[in-house]
Amino acid sequence: LTPSPPPTLLDPRLMDLIDCERVQIDSDRSSNFSIISLPNGVLLACTGHLIKMIDLQLDVTTWAGTEGGFQDGHRLAAMMREPHGLSLAPNGDVYFCCRENHRIRYVKDMEEVVTFAGTGQVGNKDGPKAQATFNRPYQALHHNGFWYITDWADAVRVISPEGIVST
């Protein structure tokens, strides 16, 4: 028997998965679905208040999160509200927007969920990342040391390598 190759983002097996024809990830087909591929071929997908892992055999398990809420900590004990916009940092950390918590968070060393930016209050205040506010952020992208964040107010926010948020 020849083993199946790992899925890629365009793999028909994954398309079946996304369409919930092969494996159902989220019973309500939440609108905050986003997906990334890790270097080892494993896929991560945001759905509901969780980040799910899709392994090379297309088995789906919870990778991070427990329920809706806010709590940093071990990825399986952390609480989040509508994670969205997964992005892989150059160092391998997984960043995401915690949309209903109005924060940018990441999974450090693939183990700990940590808040990267935002107070949790709704707004568009610029400044140091721990004091900045966001309005339902939904995508985080990294380029040349800068993080680009899009939010509900159609704003593009930039977090500099020094940790300063600007619009």
mmCIF file with all atom_site columns, C-alpha atoms in Angstrom:
data_model
loop_
_atom_site.group_PDB
_atom_site.id
_atom_site.type_symbol
_atom_site.label_atom_id
_atom_site.label_alt_id
_atom_site.label_comp_id
_atom_site.label_asym_id
_atom_site.label_entity_id
_atom_site.label_seq_id
_atom_site.pdbx_PDB_ins_code
_atom_site.Cartn_x
_atom_site.Cartn_y
_atom_site.Cartn_z
_atom_site.occupancy
_atom_site.B_iso_or_equiv
_atom_site.pdbx_formal_charge
_atom_site.auth_seq_id
_atom_site.auth_comp_id
_atom_site.auth_asym_id
_atom_site.auth_atom_id
_atom_site.pdbx_PDB_model_num
ATOM 1   C CA . LEU A 1 1   ? 0.000   0.000  0.000  1.00 0.00 ? 1   LEU A CA 1
ATOM 2   C CA . THR A 1 2   ? 1.216   3.469  -0.867 1.00 0.00 ? 2   THR A CA 1
ATOM 3   C CA . PRO A 1 3   ? 0.447   6.037  1.853  1.00 0.00 ? 3   PRO A CA 1
ATOM 4   C CA . SER A 1 4   ? -1.660  9.010  0.848  1.00 0.00 ? 4   SER A CA 1
ATOM 5   C CA . PRO A 1 5   ? 0.276   12.253 0.421  1.00 0.00 ? 5   PRO A CA 1
ATOM 6   C CA . PRO A 1 6   ? -0.376  14.930 3.049  1.00 0.00 ? 6   PRO A CA 1
ATOM 7   C CA . PRO A 1 7   ? -3.265  17.257 2.207  1.00 0.00 ? 7   PRO A CA 1
ATOM 8   C CA . THR A 1 8   ? -2.560  20.640 0.691  1.00 0.00 ? 8   THR A CA 1
ATOM 9   C CA . LEU A 1 9   ? -4.876  23.630 0.683  1.00 0.00 ? 9   LEU A CA 1
ATOM 10  C CA . LEU A 1 10  ? -6.150  22.615 -2.778 1.00 0.00 ? 10  LEU A CA 1
ATOM 11  C CA . ASP A 1 11  ? -6.385  18.875 -2.080 1.00 0.00 ? 11  ASP A CA 1
ATOM 12  C CA . PRO A 1 12  ? -9.792  17.474 -3.092 1.00 0.00 ? 12  PRO A CA 1
ATOM 13  C CA . ARG A 1 13  ? -9.859  15.555 0.192  1.00 0.00 ? 13  ARG A CA 1
ATOM 14  C CA . LEU A 1 14  ? -9.634  18.879 2.044  1.00 0.00 ? 14  LEU A CA 1
ATOM 15  C CA . MET A 1 15  ? -12.313 20.437 -0.129 1.00 0.00 ? 15  MET A CA 1
ATOM 16  C CA . ASP A 1 16  ? -14.604 17.595 0.934  1.00 0.00 ? 16  ASP A CA 1
ATOM 17  C CA . LEU A 1 17  ? -13.680 18.328 4.544  1.00 0.00 ? 17  LEU A CA 1
ATOM 18  C CA . ILE A 1 18  ? -14.408 22.039 4.219  1.00 0.00 ? 18  ILE A CA 1
ATOM 19  C CA . ASP A 1 19  ? -17.734 21.264 2.569  1.00 0.00 ? 19  ASP A CA 1
ATOM 20  C CA . CYS A 1 20  ? -18.509 19.001 5.543  1.00 0.00 ? 20  CYS A CA 1
ATOM 21  C CA . GLU A 1 21  ? -18.985 16.063 3.165  1.00 0.00 ? 21  GLU A CA 1
ATOM 22  C CA . ARG A 1 22  ? -16.255 13.872 4.676  1.00 0.00 ? 22  ARG A CA 1
ATOM 23  C CA . VAL A 1 23  ? -15.797 15.153 8.233  1.00 0.00 ? 23  VAL A CA 1
ATOM 24  C CA . GLN A 1 24  ? -17.969 17.691 9.971  1.00 0.00 ? 24  GLN A CA 1
ATOM 25  C CA . ILE A 1 25  ? -15.821 20.292 11.754 1.00 0.00 ? 25  ILE A CA 1
ATOM 26  C CA . ASP A 1 26  ? -18.558 22.571 13.027 1.00 0.00 ? 26  ASP A CA 1
ATOM 27  C CA . SER A 1 27  ? -22.205 21.623 13.213 1.00 0.00 ? 27  SER A CA 1
ATOM 28  C CA . ASP A 1 28  ? -23.431 25.175 12.612 1.00 0.00 ? 28  ASP A CA 1
ATOM 29  C CA . ARG A 1 29  ? -20.920 25.880 9.800  1.00 0.00 ? 29  ARG A CA 1
ATOM 30  C CA . SER A 1 30  ? -19.790 28.999 11.576 1.00 0.00 ? 30  SER A CA 1
ATOM 31  C CA . SER A 1 31  ? -18.973 31.988 9.399  1.00 0.00 ? 31  SER A CA 1
ATOM 32  C CA . ASN A 1 32  ? -15.563 32.502 11.003 1.00 0.00 ? 32  ASN A CA 1
ATOM 33  C CA . PHE A 1 33  ? -13.921 29.560 9.248  1.00 0.00 ? 33  PHE A CA 1
ATOM 34  C CA . SER A 1 34  ? -10.267 30.139 8.326  1.00 0.00 ? 34  SER A CA 1
ATOM 35  C CA . ILE A 1 35  ? -7.473  27.647 7.711  1.00 0.00 ? 35  ILE A CA 1
ATOM 36  C CA . ILE A 1 36  ? -3.663  27.498 7.552  1.00 0.00 ? 36  ILE A CA 1
ATOM 37  C CA . SER A 1 37  ? -1.123  24.773 6.879  1.00 0.00 ? 37  SER A CA 1
ATOM 38  C CA . LEU A 1 38  ? 1.755   24.182 9.298  1.00 0.00 ? 38  LEU A CA 1
ATOM 39  C CA . PRO A 1 39  ? 5.193   23.153 8.006  1.00 0.00 ? 39  PRO A CA 1
ATOM 40  C CA . ASN A 1 40  ? 4.557   19.527 9.050  1.00 0.00 ? 40  ASN A CA 1
ATOM 41  C CA . GLY A 1 41  ? 1.484   19.344 6.792  1.00 0.00 ? 41  GLY A CA 1
ATOM 42  C CA . VAL A 1 42  ? -1.046  19.542 9.616  1.00 0.00 ? 42  VAL A CA 1
ATOM 43  C CA . LEU A 1 43  ? -3.867  22.019 9.040  1.00 0.00 ? 43  LEU A CA 1
ATOM 44  C CA . LEU A 1 44  ? -5.422  24.351 11.610 1.00 0.00 ? 44  LEU A CA 1
ATOM 45  C CA . ALA A 1 45  ? -8.922  25.760 11.216 1.00 0.00 ? 45  ALA A CA 1
ATOM 46  C CA . CYS A 1 46  ? -10.891 28.300 13.263 1.00 0.00 ? 46  CYS A CA 1
ATOM 47  C CA . THR A 1 47  ? -14.451 27.329 13.914 1.00 0.00 ? 47  THR A CA 1
ATOM 48  C CA . GLY A 1 48  ? -16.816 28.602 16.586 1.00 0.00 ? 48  GLY A CA 1
ATOM 49  C CA . HIS A 1 49  ? -14.772 29.345 19.708 1.00 0.00 ? 49  HIS A CA 1
ATOM 50  C CA . LEU A 1 50  ? -12.096 26.748 18.923 1.00 0.00 ? 50  LEU A CA 1
ATOM 51  C CA . ILE A 1 51  ? -9.091  26.123 16.729 1.00 0.00 ? 51  ILE A CA 1
ATOM 52  C CA . LYS A 1 52  ? -9.279  22.618 15.291 1.00 0.00 ? 52  LYS A CA 1
ATOM 53  C CA . MET A 1 53  ? -6.389  20.493 13.991 1.00 0.00 ? 53  MET A CA 1
ATOM 54  C CA . ILE A 1 54  ? -6.782  18.393 10.866 1.00 0.00 ? 54  ILE A CA 1
ATOM 55  C CA . ASP A 1 55  ? -4.043  15.756 10.787 1.00 0.00 ? 55  ASP A CA 1
ATOM 56  C CA . LEU A 1 56  ? -2.572  13.962 7.796  1.00 0.00 ? 56  LEU A CA 1
ATOM 57  C CA . GLN A 1 57  ? -5.282  11.285 7.986  1.00 0.00 ? 57  GLN A CA 1
ATOM 58  C CA . LEU A 1 58  ? -7.928  14.065 7.993  1.00 0.00 ? 58  LEU A CA 1
ATOM 59  C CA . ASP A 1 59  ? -8.917  13.354 11.586 1.00 0.00 ? 59  ASP A CA 1
ATOM 60  C CA . VAL A 1 60  ? -10.219 16.478 13.332 1.00 0.00 ? 60  VAL A CA 1
ATOM 61  C CA . THR A 1 61  ? -9.449  17.305 16.987 1.00 0.00 ? 61  THR A CA 1
ATOM 62  C CA . THR A 1 62  ? -9.515  20.441 19.118 1.00 0.00 ? 62  THR A CA 1
ATOM 63  C CA . TRP A 1 63  ? -6.070  22.080 19.033 1.00 0.00 ? 63  TRP A CA 1
ATOM 64  C CA . ALA A 1 64  ? -6.829  25.172 21.133 1.00 0.00 ? 64  ALA A CA 1
ATOM 65  C CA . GLY A 1 65  ? -9.718  26.573 23.120 1.00 0.00 ? 65  GLY A CA 1
ATOM 66  C CA . THR A 1 66  ? -12.407 25.236 25.403 1.00 0.00 ? 66  THR A CA 1
ATOM 67  C CA . GLU A 1 67  ? -15.414 27.529 25.132 1.00 0.00 ? 67  GLU A CA 1
ATOM 68  C CA . GLY A 1 68  ? -16.379 31.123 24.506 1.00 0.00 ? 68  GLY A CA 1
ATOM 69  C CA . GLY A 1 69  ? -14.760 33.591 26.891 1.00 0.00 ? 69  GLY A CA 1
ATOM 70  C CA . PHE A 1 70  ? -11.350 35.046 27.573 1.00 0.00 ? 70  PHE A CA 1
ATOM 71  C CA . GLN A 1 71  ? -8.436  33.356 29.307 1.00 0.00 ? 71  GLN A CA 1
ATOM 72  C CA . ASP A 1 72  ? -4.802  33.007 28.295 1.00 0.00 ? 72  ASP A CA 1
ATOM 73  C CA . GLY A 1 73  ? -2.945  29.844 29.245 1.00 0.00 ? 73  GLY A CA 1
ATOM 74  C CA . HIS A 1 74  ? -2.281  26.365 27.926 1.00 0.00 ? 74  HIS A CA 1
ATOM 75  C CA . ARG A 1 75  ? -3.840  26.047 24.486 1.00 0.00 ? 75  ARG A CA 1
ATOM 76  C CA . LEU A 1 76  ? -6.288  23.339 25.590 1.00 0.00 ? 76  LEU A CA 1
ATOM 77  C CA . ALA A 1 77  ? -7.441  25.365 28.622 1.00 0.00 ? 77  ALA A CA 1
ATOM 78  C CA . ALA A 1 78  ? -7.514  28.814 26.986 1.00 0.00 ? 78  ALA A CA 1
ATOM 79  C CA . MET A 1 79  ? -10.825 30.486 26.291 1.00 0.00 ? 79  MET A CA 1
ATOM 80  C CA . MET A 1 80  ? -11.511 32.532 23.177 1.00 0.00 ? 80  MET A CA 1
ATOM 81  C CA . ARG A 1 81  ? -14.453 34.110 21.388 1.00 0.00 ? 81  ARG A CA 1
ATOM 82  C CA . GLU A 1 82  ? -14.536 33.631 17.634 1.00 0.00 ? 82  GLU A CA 1
ATOM 83  C CA . PRO A 1 83  ? -10.888 33.131 16.730 1.00 0.00 ? 83  PRO A CA 1
ATOM 84  C CA . HIS A 1 84  ? -10.324 34.108 13.130 1.00 0.00 ? 84  HIS A CA 1
ATOM 85  C CA . GLY A 1 85  ? -7.610  34.927 10.612 1.00 0.00 ? 85  GLY A CA 1
ATOM 86  C CA . LEU A 1 86  ? -4.946  32.364 11.483 1.00 0.00 ? 86  LEU A CA 1
ATOM 87  C CA . SER A 1 87  ? -1.422  33.366 10.478 1.00 0.00 ? 87  SER A CA 1
ATOM 88  C CA . LEU A 1 88  ? 1.933   31.679 10.927 1.00 0.00 ? 88  LEU A CA 1
ATOM 89  C CA . ALA A 1 89  ? 4.750   33.907 12.235 1.00 0.00 ? 89  ALA A CA 1
ATOM 90  C CA . PRO A 1 90  ? 8.319   33.416 10.984 1.00 0.00 ? 90  PRO A CA 1
ATOM 91  C CA . ASN A 1 91  ? 9.265   31.831 14.336 1.00 0.00 ? 91  ASN A CA 1
ATOM 92  C CA . GLY A 1 92  ? 6.445   29.259 14.016 1.00 0.00 ? 92  GLY A CA 1
ATOM 93  C CA . ASP A 1 93  ? 3.994   30.814 16.478 1.00 0.00 ? 93  ASP A CA 1
ATOM 94  C CA . VAL A 1 94  ? 0.354   30.789 15.339 1.00 0.00 ? 94  VAL A CA 1
ATOM 95  C CA . TYR A 1 95  ? -1.319  34.207 15.500 1.00 0.00 ? 95  TYR A CA 1
ATOM 96  C CA . PHE A 1 96  ? -5.052  34.810 15.322 1.00 0.00 ? 96  PHE A CA 1
ATOM 97  C CA . CYS A 1 97  ? -7.605  37.539 15.858 1.00 0.00 ? 97  CYS A CA 1
ATOM 98  C CA . CYS A 1 98  ? -9.884  36.912 18.815 1.00 0.00 ? 98  CYS A CA 1
ATOM 99  C CA . ARG A 1 99  ? -12.741 38.733 17.158 1.00 0.00 ? 99  ARG A CA 1
ATOM 100 C CA . GLU A 1 100 ? -15.280 39.079 19.954 1.00 0.00 ? 100 GLU A CA 1
ATOM 101 C CA . ASN A 1 101 ? -12.572 39.695 22.579 1.00 0.00 ? 101 ASN A CA 1
ATOM 102 C CA . HIS A 1 102 ? -11.164 42.541 20.431 1.00 0.00 ? 102 HIS A CA 1
ATOM 103 C CA . ARG A 1 103 ? -7.603  41.239 20.813 1.00 0.00 ? 103 ARG A CA 1
ATOM 104 C CA . ILE A 1 104 ? -4.771  39.784 18.775 1.00 0.00 ? 104 ILE A CA 1
ATOM 105 C CA . ARG A 1 105 ? -3.472  36.570 20.347 1.00 0.00 ? 105 ARG A CA 1
ATOM 106 C CA . TYR A 1 106 ? -1.020  33.833 19.516 1.00 0.00 ? 106 TYR A CA 1
ATOM 107 C CA . VAL A 1 107 ? -0.054  30.316 20.493 1.00 0.00 ? 107 VAL A CA 1
ATOM 108 C CA . LYS A 1 108 ? 3.535   30.565 21.724 1.00 0.00 ? 108 LYS A CA 1
ATOM 109 C CA . ASP A 1 109 ? 5.761   27.548 21.073 1.00 0.00 ? 109 ASP A CA 1
ATOM 110 C CA . MET A 1 110 ? 2.624   25.635 20.030 1.00 0.00 ? 110 MET A CA 1
ATOM 111 C CA . GLU A 1 111 ? 1.568   25.432 23.707 1.00 0.00 ? 111 GLU A CA 1
ATOM 112 C CA . GLU A 1 112 ? 0.525   28.713 25.411 1.00 0.00 ? 112 GLU A CA 1
ATOM 113 C CA . VAL A 1 113 ? -2.165  31.124 24.224 1.00 0.00 ? 113 VAL A CA 1
ATOM 114 C CA . VAL A 1 114 ? -0.912  34.657 24.903 1.00 0.00 ? 114 VAL A CA 1
ATOM 115 C CA . THR A 1 115 ? -2.456  38.067 24.241 1.00 0.00 ? 115 THR A CA 1
ATOM 116 C CA . PHE A 1 116 ? -0.282  40.005 21.781 1.00 0.00 ? 116 PHE A CA 1
ATOM 117 C CA . ALA A 1 117 ? -2.248  43.244 21.458 1.00 0.00 ? 117 ALA A CA 1
ATOM 118 C CA . GLY A 1 118 ? -5.464  44.861 22.606 1.00 0.00 ? 118 GLY A CA 1
ATOM 119 C CA . THR A 1 119 ? -7.182  45.678 25.866 1.00 0.00 ? 119 THR A CA 1
ATOM 120 C CA . GLY A 1 120 ? -10.395 43.831 25.123 1.00 0.00 ? 120 GLY A CA 1
ATOM 121 C CA . GLN A 1 121 ? -12.353 47.077 24.789 1.00 0.00 ? 121 GLN A CA 1
ATOM 122 C CA . VAL A 1 122 ? -13.974 47.955 21.454 1.00 0.00 ? 122 VAL A CA 1
ATOM 123 C CA . GLY A 1 123 ? -12.319 50.886 19.713 1.00 0.00 ? 123 GLY A CA 1
ATOM 124 C CA . ASN A 1 124 ? -9.609  52.140 17.393 1.00 0.00 ? 124 ASN A CA 1
ATOM 125 C CA . LYS A 1 125 ? -7.106  53.630 19.831 1.00 0.00 ? 125 LYS A CA 1
ATOM 126 C CA . ASP A 1 126 ? -3.528  53.603 18.551 1.00 0.00 ? 126 ASP A CA 1
ATOM 127 C CA . GLY A 1 127 ? -0.420  53.426 20.746 1.00 0.00 ? 127 GLY A CA 1
ATOM 128 C CA . PRO A 1 128 ? 1.490   50.708 22.598 1.00 0.00 ? 128 PRO A CA 1
ATOM 129 C CA . LYS A 1 129 ? -0.007  47.319 21.751 1.00 0.00 ? 129 LYS A CA 1
ATOM 130 C CA . ALA A 1 130 ? -1.054  46.593 25.365 1.00 0.00 ? 130 ALA A CA 1
ATOM 131 C CA . GLN A 1 131 ? -3.074  49.847 25.413 1.00 0.00 ? 131 GLN A CA 1
ATOM 132 C CA . ALA A 1 132 ? -4.461  49.782 21.865 1.00 0.00 ? 132 ALA A CA 1
ATOM 133 C CA . THR A 1 133 ? -8.082  48.909 21.154 1.00 0.00 ? 133 THR A CA 1
ATOM 134 C CA . PHE A 1 134 ? -9.516  46.981 18.206 1.00 0.00 ? 134 PHE A CA 1
ATOM 135 C CA . ASN A 1 135 ? -12.996 46.619 16.716 1.00 0.00 ? 135 ASN A CA 1
ATOM 136 C CA . ARG A 1 136 ? -13.654 42.927 15.990 1.00 0.00 ? 136 ARG A CA 1
ATOM 137 C CA . PRO A 1 137 ? -10.333 42.195 14.265 1.00 0.00 ? 137 PRO A CA 1
ATOM 138 C CA . TYR A 1 138 ? -10.585 39.425 11.711 1.00 0.00 ? 138 TYR A CA 1
ATOM 139 C CA . GLN A 1 139 ? -7.262  38.981 9.895  1.00 0.00 ? 139 GLN A CA 1
ATOM 140 C CA . ALA A 1 140 ? -3.609  39.174 10.950 1.00 0.00 ? 140 ALA A CA 1
ATOM 141 C CA . LEU A 1 141 ? -0.817  39.079 8.370  1.00 0.00 ? 141 LEU A CA 1
ATOM 142 C CA . HIS A 1 142 ? 2.924   39.306 8.984  1.00 0.00 ? 142 HIS A CA 1
ATOM 143 C CA . HIS A 1 143 ? 5.369   41.011 6.617  1.00 0.00 ? 143 HIS A CA 1
ATOM 144 C CA . ASN A 1 144 ? 8.929   42.204 7.317  1.00 0.00 ? 144 ASN A CA 1
ATOM 145 C CA . GLY A 1 145 ? 8.475   42.355 11.082 1.00 0.00 ? 145 GLY A CA 1
ATOM 146 C CA . PHE A 1 146 ? 5.157   44.221 10.941 1.00 0.00 ? 146 PHE A CA 1
ATOM 147 C CA . TRP A 1 147 ? 1.709   42.796 11.690 1.00 0.00 ? 147 TRP A CA 1
ATOM 148 C CA . TYR A 1 148 ? -1.184  44.050 9.567  1.00 0.00 ? 148 TYR A CA 1
ATOM 149 C CA . ILE A 1 149 ? -4.605  43.701 11.184 1.00 0.00 ? 149 ILE A CA 1
ATOM 150 C CA . THR A 1 150 ? -7.959  44.252 9.508  1.00 0.00 ? 150 THR A CA 1
ATOM 151 C CA . ASP A 1 151 ? -11.029 44.931 11.600 1.00 0.00 ? 151 ASP A CA 1
ATOM 152 C CA . TRP A 1 152 ? -14.795 45.387 11.465 1.00 0.00 ? 152 TRP A CA 1
ATOM 153 C CA . ALA A 1 153 ? -14.500 49.141 10.790 1.00 0.00 ? 153 ALA A CA 1
ATOM 154 C CA . ASP A 1 154 ? -12.663 48.349 7.517  1.00 0.00 ? 154 ASP A CA 1
ATOM 155 C CA . ALA A 1 155 ? -9.491  49.740 9.042  1.00 0.00 ? 155 ALA A CA 1
ATOM 156 C CA . VAL A 1 156 ? -6.019  48.353 8.476  1.00 0.00 ? 156 VAL A CA 1
ATOM 157 C CA . ARG A 1 157 ? -4.027  48.546 11.690 1.00 0.00 ? 157 ARG A CA 1
ATOM 158 C CA . VAL A 1 158 ? -0.259  48.087 11.773 1.00 0.00 ? 158 VAL A CA 1
ATOM 159 C CA . ILE A 1 159 ? 1.723   46.750 14.725 1.00 0.00 ? 159 ILE A CA 1
ATOM 160 C CA . SER A 1 160 ? 5.388   47.680 14.397 1.00 0.00 ? 160 SER A CA 1
ATOM 161 C CA . PRO A 1 161 ? 8.266   45.471 15.566 1.00 0.00 ? 161 PRO A CA 1
ATOM 162 C CA . GLU A 1 162 ? 8.524   47.885 18.529 1.00 0.00 ? 162 GLU A CA 1
ATOM 163 C CA . GLY A 1 163 ? 4.917   47.087 19.515 1.00 0.00 ? 163 GLY A CA 1
ATOM 164 C CA . ILE A 1 164 ? 3.277   50.353 18.446 1.00 0.00 ? 164 ILE A CA 1
ATOM 165 C CA . VAL A 1 165 ? -0.184  50.156 16.857 1.00 0.00 ? 165 VAL A CA 1
ATOM 166 C CA . SER A 1 166 ? -1.107  52.712 14.202 1.00 0.00 ? 166 SER A CA 1
ATOM 167 C CA . THR A 1 167 ? -3.928  53.132 11.715 1.00 0.00 ? 167 THR A CA 1
#
